[in-house]
Short mmCIF file of C-alpha atoms in Angstrom, two decimals:
data_model
loop_
_atom_site.label_atom_id
_atom_site.label_comp_id
_atom_site.label_asym_id
_atom_site.label_seq_id
_atom_site.Cartn_x
_atom_site.Cartn_y
_atom_site.Cartn_z
CA MET W 202 -5.09 10.30 47.20
CA THR W 203 -4.20 6.31 46.39
CA LEU W 204 -4.21 5.63 42.53
CA LYS W 205 -3.66 2.95 40.62
CA PRO W 206 -3.65 1.40 36.91
CA LEU W 207 -7.16 0.33 35.03
CA ILE W 208 -7.22 -2.35 32.67
CA PRO W 209 -10.33 -2.49 31.05
CA LEU W 210 -11.78 -5.78 32.49
CA LEU W 211 -11.35 -4.67 35.57
CA LEU W 212 -13.57 -1.09 35.64
CA ALA W 213 -16.74 -0.59 34.52
CA ALA W 214 -16.83 2.81 31.59
CA ALA W 215 -16.98 6.28 31.64
CA VAL W 216 -20.92 5.96 32.91
CA PRO W 217 -23.29 8.53 30.97
CA ALA W 218 -24.36 12.46 33.13
CA ALA W 219 -27.63 10.79 33.97
CA PHE W 220 -26.44 8.30 35.54
CA ALA W 221 -26.34 7.65 39.32
CA GLN W 222 -23.71 8.33 41.20
CA GLY W 223 -23.60 5.13 43.01
CA ASP W 224 -24.39 2.58 39.67
CA ARG W 225 -23.06 -0.17 39.49
CA GLU W 226 -21.20 -0.86 36.61
CA ALA W 227 -19.40 -4.60 35.67
CA VAL W 228 -18.39 -5.88 32.24
CA HIS W 229 -20.04 -9.42 30.63
CA THR W 230 -19.13 -11.45 28.70
CA PHE W 231 -20.76 -14.07 26.22
CA GLN W 232 -20.11 -17.31 24.24
CA VAL W 233 -22.22 -16.75 20.54
CA ASP W 234 -22.21 -18.94 18.12
CA LEU W 235 -23.34 -18.66 14.67
CA ASP W 236 -23.97 -21.35 12.45
CA ALA W 237 -23.09 -21.39 8.44
CA GLN W 238 -25.93 -19.52 7.27
CA GLY W 239 -25.73 -16.79 9.75
CA ARG W 240 -27.88 -17.59 12.37
CA VAL W 241 -27.03 -17.49 16.09
CA THR W 242 -27.60 -20.66 17.24
CA SER W 243 -26.39 -20.41 21.07
CA ILE W 244 -25.89 -17.00 23.72
CA ASP W 245 -24.50 -17.92 26.53
CA PRO W 246 -22.49 -16.41 29.73
CA VAL W 247 -18.79 -17.33 29.73
CA ASP W 248 -18.79 -16.21 33.51
CA ALA W 249 -21.61 -16.08 36.70
CA ILE W 250 -24.14 -13.54 36.53
CA PRO W 251 -27.17 -12.59 38.22
CA ASP W 252 -30.14 -14.33 37.45
CA ALA W 253 -31.81 -11.31 36.66
CA THR W 254 -29.14 -9.46 35.09
CA ARG W 255 -29.17 -12.62 32.36
CA ALA W 256 -32.24 -13.06 31.89
CA ALA W 257 -32.35 -9.02 30.94
CA LEU W 258 -29.41 -9.30 28.72
CA GLN W 259 -29.92 -11.53 26.80
CA ALA W 260 -33.89 -10.53 26.09
CA HIS W 261 -31.33 -7.41 24.55
CA ILE W 262 -29.68 -9.37 22.71
CA ALA W 263 -31.94 -11.72 20.94
CA ASN W 264 -33.08 -8.71 18.71
CA TRP W 265 -29.46 -7.71 17.69
CA ARG W 266 -28.51 -8.57 14.40
CA PHE W 267 -25.17 -10.75 14.26
CA GLU W 268 -22.74 -10.75 11.12
CA PRO W 269 -20.33 -13.50 10.39
CA ARG W 270 -17.50 -10.93 8.66
CA ASP W 271 -17.06 -10.72 4.24
CA GLY W 272 -20.69 -13.06 4.66
CA ALA W 273 -18.91 -16.04 5.94
CA THR W 274 -21.03 -19.32 4.79
CA GLN W 275 -18.91 -21.41 8.05
CA ALA W 276 -19.78 -21.77 11.20
CA THR W 277 -17.97 -18.88 13.71
CA ARG W 278 -18.04 -18.30 17.48
CA THR W 279 -17.32 -14.55 18.78
CA TYR W 280 -16.99 -13.30 21.79
CA LEU W 281 -19.38 -10.22 23.36
CA ARG W 282 -18.52 -7.79 25.97
CA VAL W 283 -20.97 -6.30 27.04
CA ALA W 284 -20.28 -3.13 29.52
CA THR W 285 -23.55 -2.01 31.86
CA ALA W 286 -24.07 -0.03 34.47
CA GLY W 287 -26.91 -0.06 37.54
CA GLU W 288 -28.81 -3.65 38.15
CA SER W 289 -31.95 -5.83 38.04
CA SER W 290 -34.56 -5.27 40.36
CA ALA W 291 -38.38 -5.97 39.47
CA THR W 292 -38.57 -2.52 38.46
CA SER W 293 -35.01 -1.58 36.60
CA THR W 294 -32.67 -3.59 34.15
CA PRO W 295 -28.83 -2.71 33.64
CA ARG W 296 -28.32 0.36 31.82
CA ILE W 297 -26.24 -0.75 28.45
CA ILE W 298 -23.27 1.66 28.04
CA SER W 299 -20.70 -0.63 25.03
CA ALA W 300 -21.02 -3.62 23.63
CA SER W 301 -18.43 -5.18 21.44
CA THR W 302 -17.10 -8.58 19.77
CA GLY W 303 -13.96 -10.61 19.42
CA PRO W 304 -12.00 -12.27 21.22
CA ALA W 305 -12.49 -13.25 25.22
CA MET W 306 -9.49 -12.11 27.14
CA THR W 307 -9.07 -14.68 30.09
CA HIS W 308 -5.40 -13.00 31.58
CA LEU W 309 -5.19 -9.75 32.36
CA THR W 310 -2.04 -8.26 35.01
CA GLN W 311 -1.94 -4.63 35.80
CA PRO W 312 0.96 -2.67 34.75
CA VAL W 313 3.15 -1.55 37.68
CA TYR W 314 2.45 2.85 38.30
CA PRO W 315 5.65 4.62 37.52
CA THR W 316 6.72 5.64 40.34
CA SER W 317 7.53 9.46 39.81
CA GLU W 318 3.56 9.05 38.36
CA LEU W 319 2.32 7.64 41.27
CA ARG W 320 4.44 10.24 43.80
CA ARG W 321 2.92 12.86 42.01
CA GLY W 322 -1.01 11.93 41.69
CA GLU W 323 -0.44 11.94 37.38
CA GLY W 324 -3.26 10.27 35.82
CA GLY W 325 -3.30 9.35 31.87
CA VAL W 326 -4.05 6.57 28.95
CA VAL W 327 -1.93 4.48 27.30
CA VAL W 328 -4.16 2.88 24.16
CA LEU W 329 -2.96 0.06 22.76
CA GLU W 330 -2.90 -2.16 19.89
CA ILE W 331 -2.43 -5.74 20.20
CA ALA W 332 -1.57 -8.57 17.74
CA VAL W 333 -3.62 -11.79 19.62
CA GLY W 334 -2.21 -14.70 17.61
CA ALA W 335 -4.64 -17.88 17.26
CA ASP W 336 -2.96 -19.38 19.88
CA GLY W 337 -4.96 -16.63 22.45
CA ARG W 338 -0.91 -15.12 23.24
CA VAL W 339 -0.02 -11.94 22.88
CA HIS W 340 2.25 -11.36 19.50
CA ASP W 341 2.51 -7.80 19.92
CA VAL W 342 1.82 -4.69 21.11
CA GLY W 343 1.98 -1.80 19.90
CA PHE W 344 0.45 2.11 20.65
CA HIS W 345 -2.49 3.17 18.52
CA GLY W 346 -3.06 7.13 17.17
CA ASP W 347 -0.26 9.34 16.84
CA ARG W 348 -0.89 10.53 20.58
CA GLN W 349 -0.93 9.18 23.61
CA GLN W 350 -2.46 10.46 26.87
CA ALA W 351 0.56 9.99 28.56
CA THR W 352 3.77 9.97 29.82
CA ARG W 353 6.49 7.64 27.95
CA SER W 354 6.56 5.18 31.61
CA MET W 355 2.67 5.12 31.99
CA ALA W 356 3.10 4.31 27.86
CA GLN W 357 5.60 1.72 28.43
CA ALA W 358 4.32 -0.07 31.85
CA ALA W 359 1.24 -0.95 30.36
CA ARG W 360 2.99 -2.26 26.97
CA ASP W 361 5.12 -4.24 29.27
CA ALA W 362 2.01 -5.96 31.30
CA ALA W 363 -0.28 -6.29 28.35
CA LEU W 364 2.90 -8.50 26.71
CA ALA W 365 1.75 -11.32 29.10
CA TRP W 366 -2.10 -10.82 28.39
CA GLN W 367 -3.83 -13.95 27.16
CA PHE W 368 -7.27 -14.37 25.29
CA THR W 369 -9.01 -16.72 24.18
CA PRO W 370 -9.60 -16.18 20.10
CA GLU W 371 -12.77 -16.30 18.38
CA GLN W 372 -13.28 -18.96 15.94
CA VAL W 373 -13.99 -19.95 11.61
CA ASP W 374 -14.81 -23.33 11.27
CA GLY W 375 -14.00 -24.75 14.82
CA GLN W 376 -10.51 -22.77 13.94
CA PRO W 377 -8.78 -20.37 16.19
CA VAL W 378 -7.96 -17.15 14.27
CA ALA W 379 -5.88 -14.43 14.78
CA SER W 380 -6.70 -10.74 15.86
CA THR W 381 -6.23 -6.99 16.15
CA VAL W 382 -7.69 -5.61 19.22
CA VAL W 383 -7.07 -1.92 20.95
CA VAL W 384 -7.44 -1.26 24.34
CA PRO W 385 -7.51 1.32 26.76
CA VAL W 386 -5.39 1.22 29.66
CA CYS W 387 -5.72 3.72 32.53
CA PHE W 388 -3.79 5.53 35.74
CA MET W 389 -5.97 6.92 37.40
CA ALA W 390 -8.02 7.53 40.89
CA VAL W 391 -9.47 4.96 42.65
CA ASN W 392 -12.70 6.92 42.23
CA PRO W 393 -13.01 8.58 38.52
CA ASP W 394 -15.55 10.97 37.73
CA PRO W 395 -17.85 10.04 34.65
CA TYR W 396 -15.31 11.41 31.98
CA SER W 397 -12.06 9.58 33.61
CA CYS W 398 -10.65 8.02 31.05
CA THR W 399 -12.37 8.24 27.77
CA TRP W 400 -10.13 7.61 24.79
CA GLN W 401 -10.42 7.90 21.06
CA GLY W 402 -10.39 4.95 18.67
CA PRO W 403 -11.00 4.38 15.36
CA GLU W 404 -12.64 7.02 12.94
CA ALA W 405 -12.05 9.27 15.89
CA ARG W 406 -14.56 7.90 17.82
CA ASN W 407 -14.79 8.95 21.17
CA LEU W 408 -15.14 5.67 23.54
CA SER W 409 -15.03 4.80 27.33
CA ARG W 410 -12.83 2.89 29.14
CA TYR W 411 -14.67 -0.13 29.14
CA ALA W 412 -14.56 -0.47 25.36
CA VAL W 413 -12.43 -2.58 23.67
CA VAL W 414 -12.59 -2.55 19.87
CA ASN W 415 -11.68 -5.95 17.64
CA LEU W 416 -9.66 -4.29 14.58
CA ASP W 417 -11.02 -6.78 12.42
CA PRO W 418 -13.78 -9.23 13.62
CA VAL W 419 -14.98 -12.58 12.72
CA VAL W 420 -18.82 -11.29 13.70
CA ARG W 421 -20.29 -8.05 13.76
CA VAL W 422 -22.58 -6.90 15.46
CA ASP W 423 -25.83 -4.59 14.39
CA ILE W 424 -27.35 -2.67 17.98
CA PRO W 425 -30.43 -0.60 18.29
CA SER W 426 -29.16 3.01 19.13
CA GLN W 427 -31.75 3.78 21.98
CA GLN W 428 -30.75 0.37 23.57
CA ILE W 429 -27.23 1.92 24.05
CA ALA W 430 -26.59 4.99 26.76
CA GLY W 431 -23.10 5.91 25.97
CA PHE W 432 -21.19 7.86 28.11
#
């Protein structure tokens, strides 16, 4: 069995049991700008997205409510991260697994899979709490929660890799701001089952492997529950 560590940008979230086995999973990032009154002025994809998928997602996003932190009366910019399963076609649209706001992930390096665990075929989940500076660089990496579902070697490998990651920070009044994000790193088989790598986030919420949580986003998003497929 071939194993490798997985970080959220590279593999999609655990999918609902109702999802088809062959569903394509992906993460799409949008830049969202709000004016000083908290009104959305633009929602633009950061990376290339197929036209049909982009149109379908933007139609959903147009109905979501974005709220500046603490009722800020300054222009803000955030990055909306949307995990999906399935593809757009004449008869269907991608199903939304999760969506969150925060800094955009721009450069991620894979952790090195510890040799002993790789030889044994052992997997695990490391949940990192990462301090991202206003410069987009990682300033500190800790572990989120009291217990990690991984060996000490996996935890160290995940932390070492995260120290080199880079982000595009959120902005308030045109100035980049620091943030703290919680990110799962999964050491697992290449073909995981639908519930592989779930983890417990803030407020004891069970989250999928594609979920990234910003502990203090400059803009929060409120999404109708019926539009989220969950996992």
